[in-house]
Structure formats: C-alpha cells, structure tokens
PDB file of C-alpha atoms in Angstrom:
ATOM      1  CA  UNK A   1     249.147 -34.985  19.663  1.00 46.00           C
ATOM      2  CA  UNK A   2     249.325 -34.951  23.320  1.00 56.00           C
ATOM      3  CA  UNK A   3     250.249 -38.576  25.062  1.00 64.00           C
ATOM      4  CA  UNK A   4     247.029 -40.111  26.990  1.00 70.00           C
ATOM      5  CA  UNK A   5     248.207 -41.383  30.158  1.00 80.00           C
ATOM      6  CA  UNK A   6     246.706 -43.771  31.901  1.00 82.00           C
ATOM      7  CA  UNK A   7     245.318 -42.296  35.425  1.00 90.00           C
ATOM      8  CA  UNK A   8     247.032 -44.306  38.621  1.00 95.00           C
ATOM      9  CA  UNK A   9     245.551 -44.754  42.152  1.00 95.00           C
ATOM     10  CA  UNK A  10     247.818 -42.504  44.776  1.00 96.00           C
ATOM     11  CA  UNK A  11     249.721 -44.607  46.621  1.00 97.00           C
ATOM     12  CA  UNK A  12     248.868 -44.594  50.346  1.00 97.00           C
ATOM     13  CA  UNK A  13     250.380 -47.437  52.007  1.00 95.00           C
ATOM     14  CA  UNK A  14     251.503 -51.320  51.060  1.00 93.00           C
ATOM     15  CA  UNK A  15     248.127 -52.693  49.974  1.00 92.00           C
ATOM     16  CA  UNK A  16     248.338 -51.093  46.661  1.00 93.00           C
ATOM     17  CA  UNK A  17     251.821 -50.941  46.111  1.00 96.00           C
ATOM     18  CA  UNK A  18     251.949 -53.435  43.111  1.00 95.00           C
ATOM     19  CA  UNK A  19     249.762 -51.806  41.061  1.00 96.00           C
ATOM     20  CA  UNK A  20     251.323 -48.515  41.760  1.00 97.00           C
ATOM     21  CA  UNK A  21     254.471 -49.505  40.783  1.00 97.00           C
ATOM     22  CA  UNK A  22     253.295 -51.557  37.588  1.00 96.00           C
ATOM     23  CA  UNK A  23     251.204 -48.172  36.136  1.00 96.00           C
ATOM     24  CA  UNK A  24     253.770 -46.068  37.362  1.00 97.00           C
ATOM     25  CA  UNK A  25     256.338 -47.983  34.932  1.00 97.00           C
ATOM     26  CA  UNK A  26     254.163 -47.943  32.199  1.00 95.00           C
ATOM     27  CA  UNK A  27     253.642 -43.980  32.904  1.00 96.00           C
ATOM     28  CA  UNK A  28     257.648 -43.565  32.856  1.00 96.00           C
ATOM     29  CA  UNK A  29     258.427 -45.052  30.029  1.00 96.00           C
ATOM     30  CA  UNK A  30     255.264 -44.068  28.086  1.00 94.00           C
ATOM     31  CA  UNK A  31     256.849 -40.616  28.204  1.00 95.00           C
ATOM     32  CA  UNK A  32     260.544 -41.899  27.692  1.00 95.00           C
ATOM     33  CA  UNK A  33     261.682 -40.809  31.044  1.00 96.00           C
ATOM     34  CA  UNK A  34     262.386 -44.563  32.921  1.00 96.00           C
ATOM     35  CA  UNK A  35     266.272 -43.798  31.772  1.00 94.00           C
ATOM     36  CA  UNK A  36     265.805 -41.738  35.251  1.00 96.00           C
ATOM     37  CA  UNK A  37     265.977 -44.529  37.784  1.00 96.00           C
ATOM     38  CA  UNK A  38     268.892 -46.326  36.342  1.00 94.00           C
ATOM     39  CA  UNK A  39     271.165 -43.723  34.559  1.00 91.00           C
ATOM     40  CA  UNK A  40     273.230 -41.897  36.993  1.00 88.00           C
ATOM     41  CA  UNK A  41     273.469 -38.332  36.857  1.00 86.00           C
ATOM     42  CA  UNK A  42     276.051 -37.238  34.394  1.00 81.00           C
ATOM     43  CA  UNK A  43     279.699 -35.345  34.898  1.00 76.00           C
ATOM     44  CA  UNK A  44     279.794 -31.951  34.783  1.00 73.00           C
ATOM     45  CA  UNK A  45     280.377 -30.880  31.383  1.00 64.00           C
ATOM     46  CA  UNK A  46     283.939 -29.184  30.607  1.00 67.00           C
ATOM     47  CA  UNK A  47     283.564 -25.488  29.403  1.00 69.00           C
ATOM     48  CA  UNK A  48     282.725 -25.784  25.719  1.00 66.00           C
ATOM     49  CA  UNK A  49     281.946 -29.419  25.552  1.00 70.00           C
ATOM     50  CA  UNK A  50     278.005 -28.777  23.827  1.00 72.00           C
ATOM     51  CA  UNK A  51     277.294 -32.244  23.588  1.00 80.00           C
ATOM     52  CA  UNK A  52     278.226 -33.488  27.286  1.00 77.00           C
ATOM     53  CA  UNK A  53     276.158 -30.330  28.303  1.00 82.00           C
ATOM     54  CA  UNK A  54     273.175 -31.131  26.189  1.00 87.00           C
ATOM     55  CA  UNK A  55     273.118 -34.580  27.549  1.00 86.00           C
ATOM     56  CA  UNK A  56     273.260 -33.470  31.111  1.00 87.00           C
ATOM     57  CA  UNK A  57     270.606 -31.048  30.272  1.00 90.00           C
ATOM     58  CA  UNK A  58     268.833 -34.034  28.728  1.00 93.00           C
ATOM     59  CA  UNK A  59     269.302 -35.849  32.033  1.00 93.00           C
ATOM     60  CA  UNK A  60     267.950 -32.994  34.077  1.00 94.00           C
ATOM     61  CA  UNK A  61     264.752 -32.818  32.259  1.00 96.00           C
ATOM     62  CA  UNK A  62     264.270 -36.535  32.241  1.00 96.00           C
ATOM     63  CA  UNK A  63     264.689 -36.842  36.090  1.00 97.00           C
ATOM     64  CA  UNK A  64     262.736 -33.789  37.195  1.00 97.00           C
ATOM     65  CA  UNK A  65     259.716 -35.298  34.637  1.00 97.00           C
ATOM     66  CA  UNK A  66     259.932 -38.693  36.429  1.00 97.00           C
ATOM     67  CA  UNK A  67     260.550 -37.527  39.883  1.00 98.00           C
ATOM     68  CA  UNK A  68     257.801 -35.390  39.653  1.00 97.00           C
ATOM     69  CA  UNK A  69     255.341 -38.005  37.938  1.00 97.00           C
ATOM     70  CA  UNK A  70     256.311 -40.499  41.176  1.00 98.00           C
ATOM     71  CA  UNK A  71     255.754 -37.755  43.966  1.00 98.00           C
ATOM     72  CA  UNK A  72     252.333 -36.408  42.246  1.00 97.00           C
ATOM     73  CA  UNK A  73     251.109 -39.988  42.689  1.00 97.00           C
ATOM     74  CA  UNK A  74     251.993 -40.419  46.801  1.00 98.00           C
ATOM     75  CA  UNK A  75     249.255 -39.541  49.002  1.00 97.00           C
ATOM     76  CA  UNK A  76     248.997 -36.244  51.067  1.00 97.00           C
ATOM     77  CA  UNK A  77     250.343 -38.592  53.701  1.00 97.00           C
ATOM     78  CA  UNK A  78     253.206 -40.126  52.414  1.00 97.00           C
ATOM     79  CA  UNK A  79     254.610 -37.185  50.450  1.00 98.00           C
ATOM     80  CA  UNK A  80     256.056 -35.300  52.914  1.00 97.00           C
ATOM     81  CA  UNK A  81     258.351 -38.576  53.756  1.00 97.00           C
ATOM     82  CA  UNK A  82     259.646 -38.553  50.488  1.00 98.00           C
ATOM     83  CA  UNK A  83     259.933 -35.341  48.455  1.00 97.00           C
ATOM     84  CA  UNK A  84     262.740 -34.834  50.625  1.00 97.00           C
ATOM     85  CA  UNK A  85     265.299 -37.273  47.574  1.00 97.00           C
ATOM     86  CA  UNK A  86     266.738 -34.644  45.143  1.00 95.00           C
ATOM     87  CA  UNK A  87     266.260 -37.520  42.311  1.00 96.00           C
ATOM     88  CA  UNK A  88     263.988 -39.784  40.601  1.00 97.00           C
ATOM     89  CA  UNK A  89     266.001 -42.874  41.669  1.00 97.00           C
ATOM     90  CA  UNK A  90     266.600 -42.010  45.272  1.00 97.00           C
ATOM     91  CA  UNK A  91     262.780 -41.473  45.765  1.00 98.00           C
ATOM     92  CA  UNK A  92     261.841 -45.215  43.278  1.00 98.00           C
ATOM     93  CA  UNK A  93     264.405 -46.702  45.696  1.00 97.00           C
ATOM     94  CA  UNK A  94     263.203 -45.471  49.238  1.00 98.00           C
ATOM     95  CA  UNK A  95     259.464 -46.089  48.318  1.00 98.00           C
ATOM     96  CA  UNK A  96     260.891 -49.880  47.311  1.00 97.00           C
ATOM     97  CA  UNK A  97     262.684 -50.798  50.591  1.00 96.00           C
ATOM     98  CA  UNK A  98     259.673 -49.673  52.358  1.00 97.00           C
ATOM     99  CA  UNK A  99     257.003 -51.761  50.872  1.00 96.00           C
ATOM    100  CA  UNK A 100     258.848 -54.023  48.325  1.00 94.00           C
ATOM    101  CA  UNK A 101     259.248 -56.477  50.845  1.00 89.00           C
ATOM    102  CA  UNK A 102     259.321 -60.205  49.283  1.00 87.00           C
ATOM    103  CA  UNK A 103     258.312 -63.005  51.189  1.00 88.00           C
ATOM    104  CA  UNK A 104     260.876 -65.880  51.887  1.00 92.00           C
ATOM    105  CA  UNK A 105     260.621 -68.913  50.460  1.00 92.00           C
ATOM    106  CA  UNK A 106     259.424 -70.282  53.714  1.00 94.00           C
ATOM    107  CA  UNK A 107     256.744 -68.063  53.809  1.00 95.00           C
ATOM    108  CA  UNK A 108     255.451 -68.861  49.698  1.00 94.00           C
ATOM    109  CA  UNK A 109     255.884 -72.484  50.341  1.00 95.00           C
ATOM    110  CA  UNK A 110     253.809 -72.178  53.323  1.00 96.00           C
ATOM    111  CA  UNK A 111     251.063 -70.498  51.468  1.00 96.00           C
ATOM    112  CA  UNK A 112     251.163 -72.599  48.447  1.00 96.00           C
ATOM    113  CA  UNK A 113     250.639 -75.786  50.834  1.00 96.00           C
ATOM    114  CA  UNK A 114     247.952 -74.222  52.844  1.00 96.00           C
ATOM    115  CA  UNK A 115     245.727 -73.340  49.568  1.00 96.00           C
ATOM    116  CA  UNK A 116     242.570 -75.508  48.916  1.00 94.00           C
ATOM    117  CA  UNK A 117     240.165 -75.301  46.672  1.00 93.00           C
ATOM    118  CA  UNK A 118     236.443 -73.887  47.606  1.00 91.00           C
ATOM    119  CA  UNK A 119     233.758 -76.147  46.476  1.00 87.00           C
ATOM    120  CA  UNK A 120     233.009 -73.906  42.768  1.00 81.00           C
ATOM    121  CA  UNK A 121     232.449 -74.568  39.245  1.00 80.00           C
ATOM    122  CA  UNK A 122     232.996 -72.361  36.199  1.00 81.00           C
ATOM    123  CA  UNK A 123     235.110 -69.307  35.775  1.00 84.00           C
ATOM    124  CA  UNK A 124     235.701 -69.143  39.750  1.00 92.00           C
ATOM    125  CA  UNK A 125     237.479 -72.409  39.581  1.00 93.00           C
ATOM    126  CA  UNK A 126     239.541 -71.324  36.919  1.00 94.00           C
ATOM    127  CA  UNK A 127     240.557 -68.656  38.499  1.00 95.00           C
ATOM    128  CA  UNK A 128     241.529 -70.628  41.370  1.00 95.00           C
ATOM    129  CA  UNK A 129     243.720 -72.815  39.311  1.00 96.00           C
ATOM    130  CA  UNK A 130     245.263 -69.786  37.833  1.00 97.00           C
ATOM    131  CA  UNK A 131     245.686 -68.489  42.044  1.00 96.00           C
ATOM    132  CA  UNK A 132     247.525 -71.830  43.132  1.00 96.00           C
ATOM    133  CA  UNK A 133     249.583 -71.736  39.811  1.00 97.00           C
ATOM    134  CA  UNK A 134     251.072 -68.843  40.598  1.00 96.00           C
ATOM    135  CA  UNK A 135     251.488 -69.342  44.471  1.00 96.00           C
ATOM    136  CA  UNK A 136     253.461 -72.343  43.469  1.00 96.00           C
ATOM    137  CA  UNK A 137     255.810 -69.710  41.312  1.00 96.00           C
ATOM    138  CA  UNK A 138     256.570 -67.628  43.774  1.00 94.00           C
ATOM    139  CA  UNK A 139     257.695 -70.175  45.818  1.00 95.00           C
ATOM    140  CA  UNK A 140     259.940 -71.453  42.887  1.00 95.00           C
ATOM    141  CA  UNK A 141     258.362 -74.780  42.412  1.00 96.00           C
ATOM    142  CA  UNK A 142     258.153 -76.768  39.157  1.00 95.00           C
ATOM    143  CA  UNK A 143     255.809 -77.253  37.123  1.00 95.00           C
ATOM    144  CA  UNK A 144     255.368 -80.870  37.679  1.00 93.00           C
ATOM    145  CA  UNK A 145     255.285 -80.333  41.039  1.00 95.00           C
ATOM    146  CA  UNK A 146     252.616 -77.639  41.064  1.00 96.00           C
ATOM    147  CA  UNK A 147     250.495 -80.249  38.780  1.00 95.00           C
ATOM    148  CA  UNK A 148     251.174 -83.278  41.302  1.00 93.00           C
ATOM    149  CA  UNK A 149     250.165 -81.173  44.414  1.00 95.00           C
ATOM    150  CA  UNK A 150     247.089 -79.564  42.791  1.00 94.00           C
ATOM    151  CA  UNK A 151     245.594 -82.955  41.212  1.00 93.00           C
ATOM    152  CA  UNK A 152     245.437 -84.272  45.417  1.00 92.00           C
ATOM    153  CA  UNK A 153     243.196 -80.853  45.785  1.00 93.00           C
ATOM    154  CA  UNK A 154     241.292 -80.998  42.402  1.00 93.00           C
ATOM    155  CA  UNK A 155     237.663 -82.339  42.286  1.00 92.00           C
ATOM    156  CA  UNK A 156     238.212 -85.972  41.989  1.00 91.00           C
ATOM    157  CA  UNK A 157     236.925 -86.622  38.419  1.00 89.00           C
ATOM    158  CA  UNK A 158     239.182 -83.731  36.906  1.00 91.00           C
ATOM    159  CA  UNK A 159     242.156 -85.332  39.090  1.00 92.00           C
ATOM    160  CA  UNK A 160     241.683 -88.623  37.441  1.00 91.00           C
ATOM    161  CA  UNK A 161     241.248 -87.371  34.081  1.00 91.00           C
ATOM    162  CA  UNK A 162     244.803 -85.460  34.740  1.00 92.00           C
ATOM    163  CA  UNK A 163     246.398 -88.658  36.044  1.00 89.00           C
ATOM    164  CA  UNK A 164     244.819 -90.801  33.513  1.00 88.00           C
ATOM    165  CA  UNK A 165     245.831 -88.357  30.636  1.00 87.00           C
ATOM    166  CA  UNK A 166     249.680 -87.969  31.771  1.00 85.00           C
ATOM    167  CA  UNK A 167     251.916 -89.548  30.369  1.00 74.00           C
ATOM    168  CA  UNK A 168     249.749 -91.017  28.098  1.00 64.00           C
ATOM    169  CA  UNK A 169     251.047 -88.966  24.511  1.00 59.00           C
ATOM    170  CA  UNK A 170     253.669 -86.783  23.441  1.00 62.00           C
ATOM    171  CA  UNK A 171     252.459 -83.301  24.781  1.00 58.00           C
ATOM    172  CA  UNK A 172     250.521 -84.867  27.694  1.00 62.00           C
ATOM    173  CA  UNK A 173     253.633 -85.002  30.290  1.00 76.00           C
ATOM    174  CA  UNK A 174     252.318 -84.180  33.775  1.00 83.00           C
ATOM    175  CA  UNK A 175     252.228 -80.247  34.329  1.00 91.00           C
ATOM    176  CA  UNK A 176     249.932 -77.199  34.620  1.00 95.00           C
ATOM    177  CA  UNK A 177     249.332 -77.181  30.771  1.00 93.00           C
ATOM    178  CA  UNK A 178     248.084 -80.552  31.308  1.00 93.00           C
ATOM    179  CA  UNK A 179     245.979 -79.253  34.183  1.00 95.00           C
ATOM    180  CA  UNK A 180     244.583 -76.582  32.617  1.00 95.00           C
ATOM    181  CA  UNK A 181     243.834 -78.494  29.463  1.00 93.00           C
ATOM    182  CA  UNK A 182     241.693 -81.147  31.318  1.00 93.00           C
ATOM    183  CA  UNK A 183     239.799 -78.075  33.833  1.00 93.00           C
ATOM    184  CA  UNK A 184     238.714 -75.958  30.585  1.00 94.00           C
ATOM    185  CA  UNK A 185     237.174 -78.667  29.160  1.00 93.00           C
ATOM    186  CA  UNK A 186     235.206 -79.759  32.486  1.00 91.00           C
ATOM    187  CA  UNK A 187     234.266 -76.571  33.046  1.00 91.00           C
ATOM    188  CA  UNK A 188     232.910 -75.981  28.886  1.00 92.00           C
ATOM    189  CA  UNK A 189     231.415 -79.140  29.674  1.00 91.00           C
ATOM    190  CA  UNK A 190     228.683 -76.825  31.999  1.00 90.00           C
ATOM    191  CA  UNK A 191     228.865 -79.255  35.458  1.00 87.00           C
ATOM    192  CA  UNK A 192     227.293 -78.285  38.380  1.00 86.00           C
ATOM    193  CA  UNK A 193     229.061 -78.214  41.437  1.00 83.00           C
ATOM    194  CA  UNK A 194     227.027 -80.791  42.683  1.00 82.00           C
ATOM    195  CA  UNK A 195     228.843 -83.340  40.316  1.00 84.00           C
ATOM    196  CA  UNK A 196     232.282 -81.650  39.929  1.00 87.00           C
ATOM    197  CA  UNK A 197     232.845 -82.292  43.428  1.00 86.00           C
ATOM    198  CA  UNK A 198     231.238 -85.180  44.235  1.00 80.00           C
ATOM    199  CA  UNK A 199     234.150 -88.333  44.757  1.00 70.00           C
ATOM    200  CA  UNK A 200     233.804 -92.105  45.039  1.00 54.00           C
ATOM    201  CA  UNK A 201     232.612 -92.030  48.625  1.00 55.00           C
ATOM    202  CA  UNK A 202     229.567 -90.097  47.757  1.00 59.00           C
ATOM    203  CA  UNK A 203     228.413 -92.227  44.886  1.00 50.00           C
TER     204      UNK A 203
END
C-alpha cells in the first residue's frame, strides 16, 4: 500500500519556515530517506566489492528521493536559488543559514519581559499562559523564574492563589505546573472577565 503523505505549504520566504521544515522532516523520514542530510556520500566502491556498491547505490537513491522531496516544496521563486546543490544536505543546509536565524538571548529575554497579558478569560488565556511559557524557554529561563515573573502579570486572584498555594505541600513548589494547575481550575470555574481581572483597587 502506497505511503499517504502529508501535503506541505511551499516554502516562499521566512514566515513559514518552521512549519516547512517540521512537515518536511516528518515527510523524510516517513519515507526512510532523512539518512540523506547527515550521511555523507559514500567511497567509491573498489571493482568487485557488491556490497560497498549496493550501499552507494542505496545512498544515491536515498539522496535524489530527499533532494527532490525538499526542492518540489520551494516556491517558483526560491527554486531557482537552490536547485543549483548537487545533494540533499547541501540544499537542507543553504535553505537553514538563510532563514534559520535564532534570536540571541538578548533579543528572547527582551520579548519575554515585554509580554503582558490582554484582559481575557477562558481558552484565550490559556493559551496565553502556554505563549509566555514558552517565550521564557527560549530565552533559557527556569521554571521558577517563568512562574515568579508571570504571577506579577496574572489576574490578581489567580496570582494569589499561586503564591498562596506554593510552597504550601509536596508537589506545590513554585513553577509553571503550579501555574497552570491554579489557571485551569479558574478558568473551569466559568469567570467572566469582569471578575478575573478585577484587583483590590477596584473592589
């Protein structure tokens, strides 16, 4: 039975590169092919040496599959820049150096202190949580330290019930477990924004 493969976006420029990249190694080694980007083309066999031949036959096949699964997902536009790379790993690594570009540390820290919290309830501010969780990995910060910087931007009453609960029980140290704990129940609990957000001044 023939393999179903999942269809990928062409890539067309930086915006989508993630994605790209994340199907694209699911695609390669769905079909047993990713061996391509990190095995290096093998030695010319010597005359009568069937196995070393097979294998580099083997190798062949593997890289002209993968190469050609990689280029037949570029755009029209950004083909021509890179069908050019006789190989598989040449073209993974020139797409990578143009638009695998990480951030430096400055840069995540930067964006993990600038987040704050919009005013919402429910599923969005879960998803928030989960947003500010992982800003706060990139920039290689602890746990506890994600948890003590998010419980100053939390809606007041979940930010006591995080401080108030830490510390408190075995399993209850301060940290995003302990966060996420205490926001899934508030949010079950079905408040309104109205309430979530409303602090000590207000009342």
């Amino acid at each position: 039975m023939a393999l179903a493969l999942v269809p990928i976006k062409q890539l067309d420029g930086p915006r989508g590169y993630l994605r790209w990249k994340e199907s694209m190694l699911l695609r390669i080694h769905s079909l047993g092919v990713a061996r391509a980007l990190s095995e290096p083309r093998p030695a010319a066999a010597a005359a009568g040496d069937d196995a070393a031949a097979a294998a580099a036959a083997k190798w062949a096949r593997d890289n002209a599959v993968c190469r050609g699964h990689i280029l037949a997902t570029l755009s029209d536009r950004l083909l021509p820049d890179y069908a050019r790379f006789a190989t598989a790993a040449e073209v993974w690594r020139a797409l990578a150096r143009t638009y695998d570009v990480e951030p430096s540390r400055r840069v995540r820290l930067d964006e993990f202190h600038a987040f704050q919290f919009d005013e919402a309830t429910g599923g969005v501010l879960l998803e928030q949580i989960a947003h500010a969780e992982a800003l706060g990995a990139a920039a290689g910060l602890s746990d506890g330290y994600v948890a003590d910087s998010l419980c100053v931007k939390l809606p007041e009453v979940m930010a006591a019930a995080v401080i108030l609960r830490s510390g408190s029980g075995p399993g209850d140290e301060m940290g995003m477990g302990l966060v996420w704990d205490v926001a899934r129940r508030v949010v079950a609990s079905g408040i309104g924004p109205e309430l979530l957000w409303k602090t000590a001044m207000d009342m």
